[in-house]
Amino acid sequence: MKLVTSLTSPFARKVRIVLAEKNIACEIVVDIPWSADTTVPQFNPLGKVPVLLRDDGSTLFDSRVIVEYLEQLKPWPMIIPVDEAQLIAVKRWEALADGISDAAATIFLERKRPSAQQSQEWIDRQLDKIERGLQAMNDDLGLHAYCVNGTYSLADIAVGSALGYLDFRFSDLQWRERFPALARLAEVLAQRASFAATVPVA
């Protein structure tokens, strides 16, 4: 298998962490989707990463779909609970974390446009999403060790990937000072080999 990806994408990082946690061999193919010479649209008509190229020649895209496939491919260690209530809880956390990542990526791309074409109103809307999302996650996490049922799962992987992207692209947000529960979780996750090996790089 091959994973077509950017080394800065929080969605791709989520998949790379899952690959590492499950010890699944996968070649990493770096391709920046907004570069003029990108080949990403050949594999994903939406032109987004990550894209998983399977050995049979088929492709999977969207990080949530890829993670579901990897969980089926190698169920252990389990990152998506079987229990229905816990499964829904994990997916809710993933949706919230991915939403923060999406808002942050939207700001990054907006700021790449010529300054005269940028919309500060649009940027502010995305910043509000990030702020509300962080507050909700911090409140829900509280004093719990991990996001769902005190057990490391995809929820923590998604949250950690989103927080890592904020550190990488938006260090001025200084979210750790305002969201101590998330800061504590981020420190715990940073000690895992899968997170240490996938820190975003320019």
PDB file of N, CA and C in Angstrom, residues 104-189:
ATOM      1  N   ALA A 104      -8.993  25.333  10.445  1.00  0.00           N
ATOM      2  CA  ALA A 104      -7.612  25.825  10.462  1.00  0.00           C
ATOM      3  C   ALA A 104      -6.995  25.752   9.069  1.00  0.00           C
ATOM      4  N   ALA A 105      -7.231  24.656   8.355  1.00  0.00           N
ATOM      5  CA  ALA A 105      -6.694  24.521   7.000  1.00  0.00           C
ATOM      6  C   ALA A 105      -7.311  25.556   6.072  1.00  0.00           C
ATOM      7  N   THR A 106      -8.584  25.859   6.281  1.00  0.00           N
ATOM      8  CA  THR A 106      -9.262  26.877   5.478  1.00  0.00           C
ATOM      9  C   THR A 106      -8.608  28.242   5.670  1.00  0.00           C
ATOM     10  N   ILE A 107      -8.276  28.571   6.908  1.00  0.00           N
ATOM     11  CA  ILE A 107      -7.587  29.838   7.187  1.00  0.00           C
ATOM     12  C   ILE A 107      -6.226  29.859   6.507  1.00  0.00           C
ATOM     13  N   PHE A 108      -5.497  28.766   6.615  1.00  0.00           N
ATOM     14  CA  PHE A 108      -4.162  28.695   6.014  1.00  0.00           C
ATOM     15  C   PHE A 108      -4.230  28.954   4.518  1.00  0.00           C
ATOM     16  N   LEU A 109      -5.185  28.323   3.841  1.00  0.00           N
ATOM     17  CA  LEU A 109      -5.311  28.494   2.393  1.00  0.00           C
ATOM     18  C   LEU A 109      -5.801  29.904   2.038  1.00  0.00           C
ATOM     19  N   GLU A 110      -6.690  30.447   2.859  1.00  0.00           N
ATOM     20  CA  GLU A 110      -7.167  31.814   2.607  1.00  0.00           C
ATOM     21  C   GLU A 110      -6.019  32.808   2.695  1.00  0.00           C
ATOM     22  N   ARG A 111      -5.142  32.586   3.648  1.00  0.00           N
ATOM     23  CA  ARG A 111      -4.012  33.506   3.831  1.00  0.00           C
ATOM     24  C   ARG A 111      -2.945  33.347   2.754  1.00  0.00           C
ATOM     25  N   LYS A 112      -3.024  32.288   1.980  1.00  0.00           N
ATOM     26  CA  LYS A 112      -2.100  32.108   0.866  1.00  0.00           C
ATOM     27  C   LYS A 112      -2.518  32.938  -0.354  1.00  0.00           C
ATOM     28  N   ARG A 113      -3.768  33.393  -0.364  1.00  0.00           N
ATOM     29  CA  ARG A 113      -4.249  34.211  -1.468  1.00  0.00           C
ATOM     30  C   ARG A 113      -3.635  35.612  -1.379  1.00  0.00           C
ATOM     31  N   PRO A 114      -3.611  36.360  -2.489  1.00  0.00           N
ATOM     32  CA  PRO A 114      -3.134  37.750  -2.432  1.00  0.00           C
ATOM     33  C   PRO A 114      -3.908  38.516  -1.359  1.00  0.00           C
ATOM     34  N   SER A 115      -3.233  39.370  -0.631  1.00  0.00           N
ATOM     35  CA  SER A 115      -3.844  40.046   0.517  1.00  0.00           C
ATOM     36  C   SER A 115      -5.123  40.795   0.139  1.00  0.00           C
ATOM     37  N   ALA A 116      -5.158  41.357  -1.049  1.00  0.00           N
ATOM     38  CA  ALA A 116      -6.334  42.112  -1.472  1.00  0.00           C
ATOM     39  C   ALA A 116      -7.555  41.228  -1.667  1.00  0.00           C
ATOM     40  N   GLN A 117      -7.331  39.928  -1.869  1.00  0.00           N
ATOM     41  CA  GLN A 117      -8.425  39.000  -2.112  1.00  0.00           C
ATOM     42  C   GLN A 117      -8.865  38.255  -0.852  1.00  0.00           C
ATOM     43  N   GLN A 118      -8.121  38.404   0.213  1.00  0.00           N
ATOM     44  CA  GLN A 118      -8.446  37.698   1.448  1.00  0.00           C
ATOM     45  C   GLN A 118      -9.656  38.328   2.136  1.00  0.00           C
ATOM     46  N   SER A 119     -10.442  37.490   2.781  1.00  0.00           N
ATOM     47  CA  SER A 119     -11.597  37.968   3.536  1.00  0.00           C
ATOM     48  C   SER A 119     -11.339  37.777   5.030  1.00  0.00           C
ATOM     49  N   GLN A 120     -11.151  38.863   5.728  1.00  0.00           N
ATOM     50  CA  GLN A 120     -10.933  38.762   7.169  1.00  0.00           C
ATOM     51  C   GLN A 120     -12.188  38.266   7.867  1.00  0.00           C
ATOM     52  N   GLU A 121     -13.337  38.623   7.320  1.00  0.00           N
ATOM     53  CA  GLU A 121     -14.587  38.135   7.892  1.00  0.00           C
ATOM     54  C   GLU A 121     -14.650  36.614   7.831  1.00  0.00           C
ATOM     55  N   TRP A 122     -14.236  36.057   6.710  1.00  0.00           N
ATOM     56  CA  TRP A 122     -14.216  34.603   6.538  1.00  0.00           C
ATOM     57  C   TRP A 122     -13.214  33.955   7.489  1.00  0.00           C
ATOM     58  N   ILE A 123     -12.052  34.570   7.608  1.00  0.00           N
ATOM     59  CA  ILE A 123     -11.033  34.058   8.523  1.00  0.00           C
ATOM     60  C   ILE A 123     -11.546  34.083   9.959  1.00  0.00           C
ATOM     61  N   ASP A 124     -12.194  35.171  10.331  1.00  0.00           N
ATOM     62  CA  ASP A 124     -12.721  35.290  11.696  1.00  0.00           C
ATOM     63  C   ASP A 124     -13.784  34.224  11.979  1.00  0.00           C
ATOM     64  N   ARG A 125     -14.588  33.897  10.984  1.00  0.00           N
ATOM     65  CA  ARG A 125     -15.589  32.848  11.161  1.00  0.00           C
ATOM     66  C   ARG A 125     -14.926  31.512  11.458  1.00  0.00           C
ATOM     67  N   GLN A 126     -13.839  31.233  10.761  1.00  0.00           N
ATOM     68  CA  GLN A 126     -13.128  29.981  10.997  1.00  0.00           C
ATOM     69  C   GLN A 126     -12.455  29.976  12.364  1.00  0.00           C
ATOM     70  N   LEU A 127     -11.906  31.114  12.757  1.00  0.00           N
ATOM     71  CA  LEU A 127     -11.295  31.216  14.086  1.00  0.00           C
ATOM     72  C   LEU A 127     -12.328  30.990  15.176  1.00  0.00           C
ATOM     73  N   ASP A 128     -13.540  31.476  14.963  1.00  0.00           N
ATOM     74  CA  ASP A 128     -14.609  31.254  15.938  1.00  0.00           C
ATOM     75  C   ASP A 128     -14.928  29.762  16.053  1.00  0.00           C
ATOM     76  N   LYS A 129     -14.937  29.056  14.926  1.00  0.00           N
ATOM     77  CA  LYS A 129     -15.172  27.611  14.944  1.00  0.00           C
ATOM     78  C   LYS A 129     -14.096  26.907  15.761  1.00  0.00           C
ATOM     79  N   ILE A 130     -12.860  27.294  15.542  1.00  0.00           N
ATOM     80  CA  ILE A 130     -11.746  26.685  16.268  1.00  0.00           C
ATOM     81  C   ILE A 130     -11.898  26.932  17.763  1.00  0.00           C
ATOM     82  N   GLU A 131     -12.202  28.170  18.113  1.00  0.00           N
ATOM     83  CA  GLU A 131     -12.330  28.536  19.529  1.00  0.00           C
ATOM     84  C   GLU A 131     -13.460  27.750  20.196  1.00  0.00           C
ATOM     85  N   ARG A 132     -14.601  27.685  19.544  1.00  0.00           N
ATOM     86  CA  ARG A 132     -15.731  26.962  20.122  1.00  0.00           C
ATOM     87  C   ARG A 132     -15.437  25.465  20.200  1.00  0.00           C
ATOM     88  N   GLY A 133     -14.774  24.953  19.176  1.00  0.00           N
ATOM     89  CA  GLY A 133     -14.432  23.534  19.166  1.00  0.00           C
ATOM     90  C   GLY A 133     -13.471  23.174  20.281  1.00  0.00           C
ATOM     91  N   LEU A 134     -12.456  24.013  20.473  1.00  0.00           N
ATOM     92  CA  LEU A 134     -11.493  23.768  21.550  1.00  0.00           C
ATOM     93  C   LEU A 134     -12.166  23.832  22.909  1.00  0.00           C
ATOM     94  N   GLN A 135     -13.054  24.792  23.084  1.00  0.00           N
ATOM     95  CA  GLN A 135     -13.748  24.919  24.366  1.00  0.00           C
ATOM     96  C   GLN A 135     -14.598  23.690  24.642  1.00  0.00           C
ATOM     97  N   ALA A 136     -15.317  23.224  23.615  1.00  0.00           N
ATOM     98  CA  ALA A 136     -16.167  22.043  23.786  1.00  0.00           C
ATOM     99  C   ALA A 136     -15.331  20.813  24.125  1.00  0.00           C
ATOM    100  N   MET A 137     -14.214  20.633  23.429  1.00  0.00           N
ATOM    101  CA  MET A 137     -13.367  19.469  23.703  1.00  0.00           C
ATOM    102  C   MET A 137     -12.755  19.557  25.086  1.00  0.00           C
ATOM    103  N   ASN A 138     -12.309  20.738  25.469  1.00  0.00           N
ATOM    104  CA  ASN A 138     -11.709  20.914  26.799  1.00  0.00           C
ATOM    105  C   ASN A 138     -12.723  20.612  27.897  1.00  0.00           C
ATOM    106  N   ASP A 139     -13.958  21.106  27.711  1.00  0.00           N
ATOM    107  CA  ASP A 139     -15.002  20.872  28.714  1.00  0.00           C
ATOM    108  C   ASP A 139     -15.357  19.390  28.799  1.00  0.00           C
ATOM    109  N   ASP A 140     -15.471  18.739  27.655  1.00  0.00           N
ATOM    110  CA  ASP A 140     -15.844  17.321  27.637  1.00  0.00           C
ATOM    111  C   ASP A 140     -14.733  16.438  28.211  1.00  0.00           C
ATOM    112  N   LEU A 141     -13.488  16.815  27.943  1.00  0.00           N
ATOM    113  CA  LEU A 141     -12.371  16.009  28.441  1.00  0.00           C
ATOM    114  C   LEU A 141     -12.251  16.131  29.960  1.00  0.00           C
ATOM    115  N   GLY A 142     -12.334  17.345  30.443  1.00  0.00           N
ATOM    116  CA  GLY A 142     -12.252  17.553  31.891  1.00  0.00           C
ATOM    117  C   GLY A 142     -11.028  16.901  32.494  1.00  0.00           C
ATOM    118  N   LEU A 143     -11.253  16.073  33.515  1.00  0.00           N
ATOM    119  CA  LEU A 143     -10.145  15.407  34.206  1.00  0.00           C
ATOM    120  C   LEU A 143      -9.906  13.987  33.700  1.00  0.00           C
ATOM    121  N   HIS A 144     -10.616  13.595  32.639  1.00  0.00           N
ATOM    122  CA  HIS A 144     -10.451  12.247  32.106  1.00  0.00           C
ATOM    123  C   HIS A 144      -9.073  12.080  31.462  1.00  0.00           C
ATOM    124  N   ALA A 145      -8.541  10.873  31.544  1.00  0.00           N
ATOM    125  CA  ALA A 145      -7.224  10.599  30.976  1.00  0.00           C
ATOM    126  C   ALA A 145      -7.249  10.638  29.451  1.00  0.00           C
ATOM    127  N   TYR A 146      -8.321  10.094  28.881  1.00  0.00           N
ATOM    128  CA  TYR A 146      -8.484  10.085  27.422  1.00  0.00           C
ATOM    129  C   TYR A 146      -9.913  10.515  27.087  1.00  0.00           C
ATOM    130  N   CYS A 147     -10.171  10.697  25.806  1.00  0.00           N
ATOM    131  CA  CYS A 147     -11.441  11.297  25.380  1.00  0.00           C
ATOM    132  C   CYS A 147     -12.659  10.436  25.687  1.00  0.00           C
ATOM    133  N   VAL A 148     -12.538   9.116  25.500  1.00  0.00           N
ATOM    134  CA  VAL A 148     -13.701   8.236  25.639  1.00  0.00           C
ATOM    135  C   VAL A 148     -13.383   7.069  26.570  1.00  0.00           C
ATOM    136  N   ASN A 149     -14.122   6.972  27.648  1.00  0.00           N
ATOM    137  CA  ASN A 149     -14.068   5.811  28.543  1.00  0.00           C
ATOM    138  C   ASN A 149     -12.684   5.553  29.120  1.00  0.00           C
ATOM    139  N   GLY A 150     -11.870   6.592  29.236  1.00  0.00           N
ATOM    140  CA  GLY A 150     -10.541   6.431  29.825  1.00  0.00           C
ATOM    141  C   GLY A 150      -9.594   5.556  29.037  1.00  0.00           C
ATOM    142  N   THR A 151      -9.914   5.342  27.750  1.00  0.00           N
ATOM    143  CA  THR A 151      -9.117   4.437  26.915  1.00  0.00           C
ATOM    144  C   THR A 151      -8.640   5.147  25.659  1.00  0.00           C
ATOM    145  N   TYR A 152      -7.383   4.973  25.319  1.00  0.00           N
ATOM    146  CA  TYR A 152      -6.816   5.554  24.102  1.00  0.00           C
ATOM    147  C   TYR A 152      -7.547   5.022  22.881  1.00  0.00           C
ATOM    148  N   SER A 153      -7.963   5.933  21.999  1.00  0.00           N
ATOM    149  CA  SER A 153      -8.748   5.529  20.828  1.00  0.00           C
ATOM    150  C   SER A 153      -8.546   6.517  19.688  1.00  0.00           C
ATOM    151  N   LEU A 154      -9.287   6.287  18.616  1.00  0.00           N
ATOM    152  CA  LEU A 154      -9.260   7.188  17.465  1.00  0.00           C
ATOM    153  C   LEU A 154      -9.626   8.613  17.865  1.00  0.00           C
ATOM    154  N   ALA A 155     -10.460   8.758  18.873  1.00  0.00           N
ATOM    155  CA  ALA A 155     -10.821  10.098  19.339  1.00  0.00           C
ATOM    156  C   ALA A 155      -9.575  10.884  19.741  1.00  0.00           C
ATOM    157  N   ASP A 156      -8.696  10.256  20.498  1.00  0.00           N
ATOM    158  CA  ASP A 156      -7.471  10.918  20.939  1.00  0.00           C
ATOM    159  C   ASP A 156      -6.535  11.188  19.769  1.00  0.00           C
ATOM    160  N   ILE A 157      -6.487  10.265  18.819  1.00  0.00           N
ATOM    161  CA  ILE A 157      -5.643  10.440  17.637  1.00  0.00           C
ATOM    162  C   ILE A 157      -6.115  11.646  16.833  1.00  0.00           C
ATOM    163  N   ALA A 158      -7.429  11.764  16.642  1.00  0.00           N
ATOM    164  CA  ALA A 158      -7.977  12.887  15.887  1.00  0.00           C
ATOM    165  C   ALA A 158      -7.736  14.208  16.607  1.00  0.00           C
ATOM    166  N   VAL A 159      -7.983  14.213  17.914  1.00  0.00           N
ATOM    167  CA  VAL A 159      -7.772  15.433  18.700  1.00  0.00           C
ATOM    168  C   VAL A 159      -6.299  15.823  18.692  1.00  0.00           C
ATOM    169  N   GLY A 160      -5.422  14.858  18.912  1.00  0.00           N
ATOM    170  CA  GLY A 160      -3.995  15.145  18.914  1.00  0.00           C
ATOM    171  C   GLY A 160      -3.502  15.670  17.581  1.00  0.00           C
ATOM    172  N   SER A 161      -4.046  15.160  16.496  1.00  0.00           N
ATOM    173  CA  SER A 161      -3.659  15.630  15.170  1.00  0.00           C
ATOM    174  C   SER A 161      -4.107  17.072  14.949  1.00  0.00           C
ATOM    175  N   ALA A 162      -5.312  17.384  15.390  1.00  0.00           N
ATOM    176  CA  ALA A 162      -5.813  18.753  15.262  1.00  0.00           C
ATOM    177  C   ALA A 162      -4.982  19.724  16.093  1.00  0.00           C
ATOM    178  N   LEU A 163      -4.676  19.345  17.328  1.00  0.00           N
ATOM    179  CA  LEU A 163      -3.888  20.217  18.193  1.00  0.00           C
ATOM    180  C   LEU A 163      -2.478  20.404  17.641  1.00  0.00           C
ATOM    181  N   GLY A 164      -1.924  19.336  17.095  1.00  0.00           N
ATOM    182  CA  GLY A 164      -0.594  19.434  16.493  1.00  0.00           C
ATOM    183  C   GLY A 164      -0.569  20.388  15.311  1.00  0.00           C
ATOM    184  N   TYR A 165      -1.655  20.395  14.544  1.00  0.00           N
ATOM    185  CA  TYR A 165      -1.727  21.315  13.402  1.00  0.00           C
ATOM    186  C   TYR A 165      -1.816  22.760  13.882  1.00  0.00           C
ATOM    187  N   LEU A 166      -2.558  22.987  14.951  1.00  0.00           N
ATOM    188  CA  LEU A 166      -2.621  24.340  15.513  1.00  0.00           C
ATOM    189  C   LEU A 166      -1.251  24.788  15.998  1.00  0.00           C
ATOM    190  N   ASP A 167      -0.514  23.889  16.637  1.00  0.00           N
ATOM    191  CA  ASP A 167       0.845  24.218  17.063  1.00  0.00           C
ATOM    192  C   ASP A 167       1.716  24.593  15.868  1.00  0.00           C
ATOM    193  N   PHE A 168       1.539  23.870  14.774  1.00  0.00           N
ATOM    194  CA  PHE A 168       2.381  24.036  13.591  1.00  0.00           C
ATOM    195  C   PHE A 168       2.055  25.313  12.820  1.00  0.00           C
ATOM    196  N   ARG A 169       0.784  25.570  12.623  1.00  0.00           N
ATOM    197  CA  ARG A 169       0.376  26.695  11.767  1.00  0.00           C
ATOM    198  C   ARG A 169      -0.105  27.932  12.543  1.00  0.00           C
ATOM    199  N   PHE A 170      -0.552  27.741  13.777  1.00  0.00           N
ATOM    200  CA  PHE A 170      -1.199  28.830  14.509  1.00  0.00           C
ATOM    201  C   PHE A 170      -0.674  28.934  15.938  1.00  0.00           C
ATOM    202  N   SER A 171       0.628  29.005  16.065  1.00  0.00           N
ATOM    203  CA  SER A 171       1.226  29.071  17.405  1.00  0.00           C
ATOM    204  C   SER A 171       0.765  30.316  18.168  1.00  0.00           C
ATOM    205  N   ASP A 172       0.321  31.357  17.434  1.00  0.00           N
ATOM    206  CA  ASP A 172      -0.120  32.582  18.083  1.00  0.00           C
ATOM    207  C   ASP A 172      -1.425  32.396  18.859  1.00  0.00           C
ATOM    208  N   LEU A 173      -2.137  31.302  18.611  1.00  0.00           N
ATOM    209  CA  LEU A 173      -3.386  31.067  19.341  1.00  0.00           C
ATOM    210  C   LEU A 173      -3.146  30.773  20.820  1.00  0.00           C
ATOM    211  N   GLN A 174      -1.969  30.201  21.132  1.00  0.00           N
ATOM    212  CA  GLN A 174      -1.613  29.887  22.524  1.00  0.00           C
ATOM    213  C   GLN A 174      -2.751  29.172  23.250  1.00  0.00           C
ATOM    214  N   TRP A 175      -3.260  28.129  22.589  1.00  0.00           N
ATOM    215  CA  TRP A 175      -4.431  27.428  23.119  1.00  0.00           C
ATOM    216  C   TRP A 175      -4.159  26.718  24.437  1.00  0.00           C
ATOM    217  N   ARG A 176      -2.921  26.330  24.677  1.00  0.00           N
ATOM    218  CA  ARG A 176      -2.613  25.588  25.907  1.00  0.00           C
ATOM    219  C   ARG A 176      -2.939  26.387  27.159  1.00  0.00           C
ATOM    220  N   GLU A 177      -2.745  27.692  27.090  1.00  0.00           N
ATOM    221  CA  GLU A 177      -2.976  28.526  28.262  1.00  0.00           C
ATOM    222  C   GLU A 177      -4.460  28.590  28.630  1.00  0.00           C
ATOM    223  N   ARG A 178      -5.315  28.456  27.634  1.00  0.00           N
ATOM    224  CA  ARG A 178      -6.756  28.612  27.870  1.00  0.00           C
ATOM    225  C   ARG A 178      -7.501  27.298  27.993  1.00  0.00           C
ATOM    226  N   PHE A 179      -6.867  26.206  27.548  1.00  0.00           N
ATOM    227  CA  PHE A 179      -7.544  24.912  27.557  1.00  0.00           C
ATOM    228  C   PHE A 179      -6.629  23.857  28.200  1.00  0.00           C
ATOM    229  N   PRO A 180      -6.524  23.914  29.529  1.00  0.00           N
ATOM    230  CA  PRO A 180      -5.552  23.068  30.237  1.00  0.00           C
ATOM    231  C   PRO A 180      -5.804  21.569  30.099  1.00  0.00           C
ATOM    232  N   ALA A 181      -7.062  21.151  29.983  1.00  0.00           N
ATOM    233  CA  ALA A 181      -7.328  19.718  29.836  1.00  0.00           C
ATOM    234  C   ALA A 181      -6.752  19.208  28.518  1.00  0.00           C
ATOM    235  N   LEU A 182      -6.909  19.988  27.460  1.00  0.00           N
ATOM    236  CA  LEU A 182      -6.350  19.608  26.163  1.00  0.00           C
ATOM    237  C   LEU A 182      -4.828  19.656  26.192  1.00  0.00           C
ATOM    238  N   ALA A 183      -4.290  20.623  26.901  1.00  0.00           N
ATOM    239  CA  ALA A 183      -2.835  20.720  27.011  1.00  0.00           C
ATOM    240  C   ALA A 183      -2.269  19.475  27.690  1.00  0.00           C
ATOM    241  N   ARG A 184      -2.963  19.025  28.726  1.00  0.00           N
ATOM    242  CA  ARG A 184      -2.516  17.817  29.424  1.00  0.00           C
ATOM    243  C   ARG A 184      -2.578  16.601  28.506  1.00  0.00           C
ATOM    244  N   LEU A 185      -3.668  16.465  27.759  1.00  0.00           N
ATOM    245  CA  LEU A 185      -3.785  15.341  26.832  1.00  0.00           C
ATOM    246  C   LEU A 185      -2.697  15.402  25.764  1.00  0.00           C
ATOM    247  N   ALA A 186      -2.429  16.592  25.245  1.00  0.00           N
ATOM    248  CA  ALA A 186      -1.404  16.740  24.210  1.00  0.00           C
ATOM    249  C   ALA A 186      -0.039  16.297  24.703  1.00  0.00           C
ATOM    250  N   GLU A 187       0.262  16.593  25.961  1.00  0.00           N
ATOM    251  CA  GLU A 187       1.551  16.188  26.522  1.00  0.00           C
ATOM    252  C   GLU A 187       1.643  14.668  26.629  1.00  0.00           C
ATOM    253  N   VAL A 188       0.549  14.036  27.015  1.00  0.00           N
ATOM    254  CA  VAL A 188       0.522  12.573  27.106  1.00  0.00           C
ATOM    255  C   VAL A 188       0.703  11.950  25.729  1.00  0.00           C
ATOM    256  N   LEU A 189      -0.010  12.468  24.747  1.00  0.00           N
ATOM    257  CA  LEU A 189       0.057  11.916  23.394  1.00  0.00           C
ATOM    258  C   LEU A 189       1.442  12.109  22.775  1.00  0.00           C
TER     259      LEU A 189
END
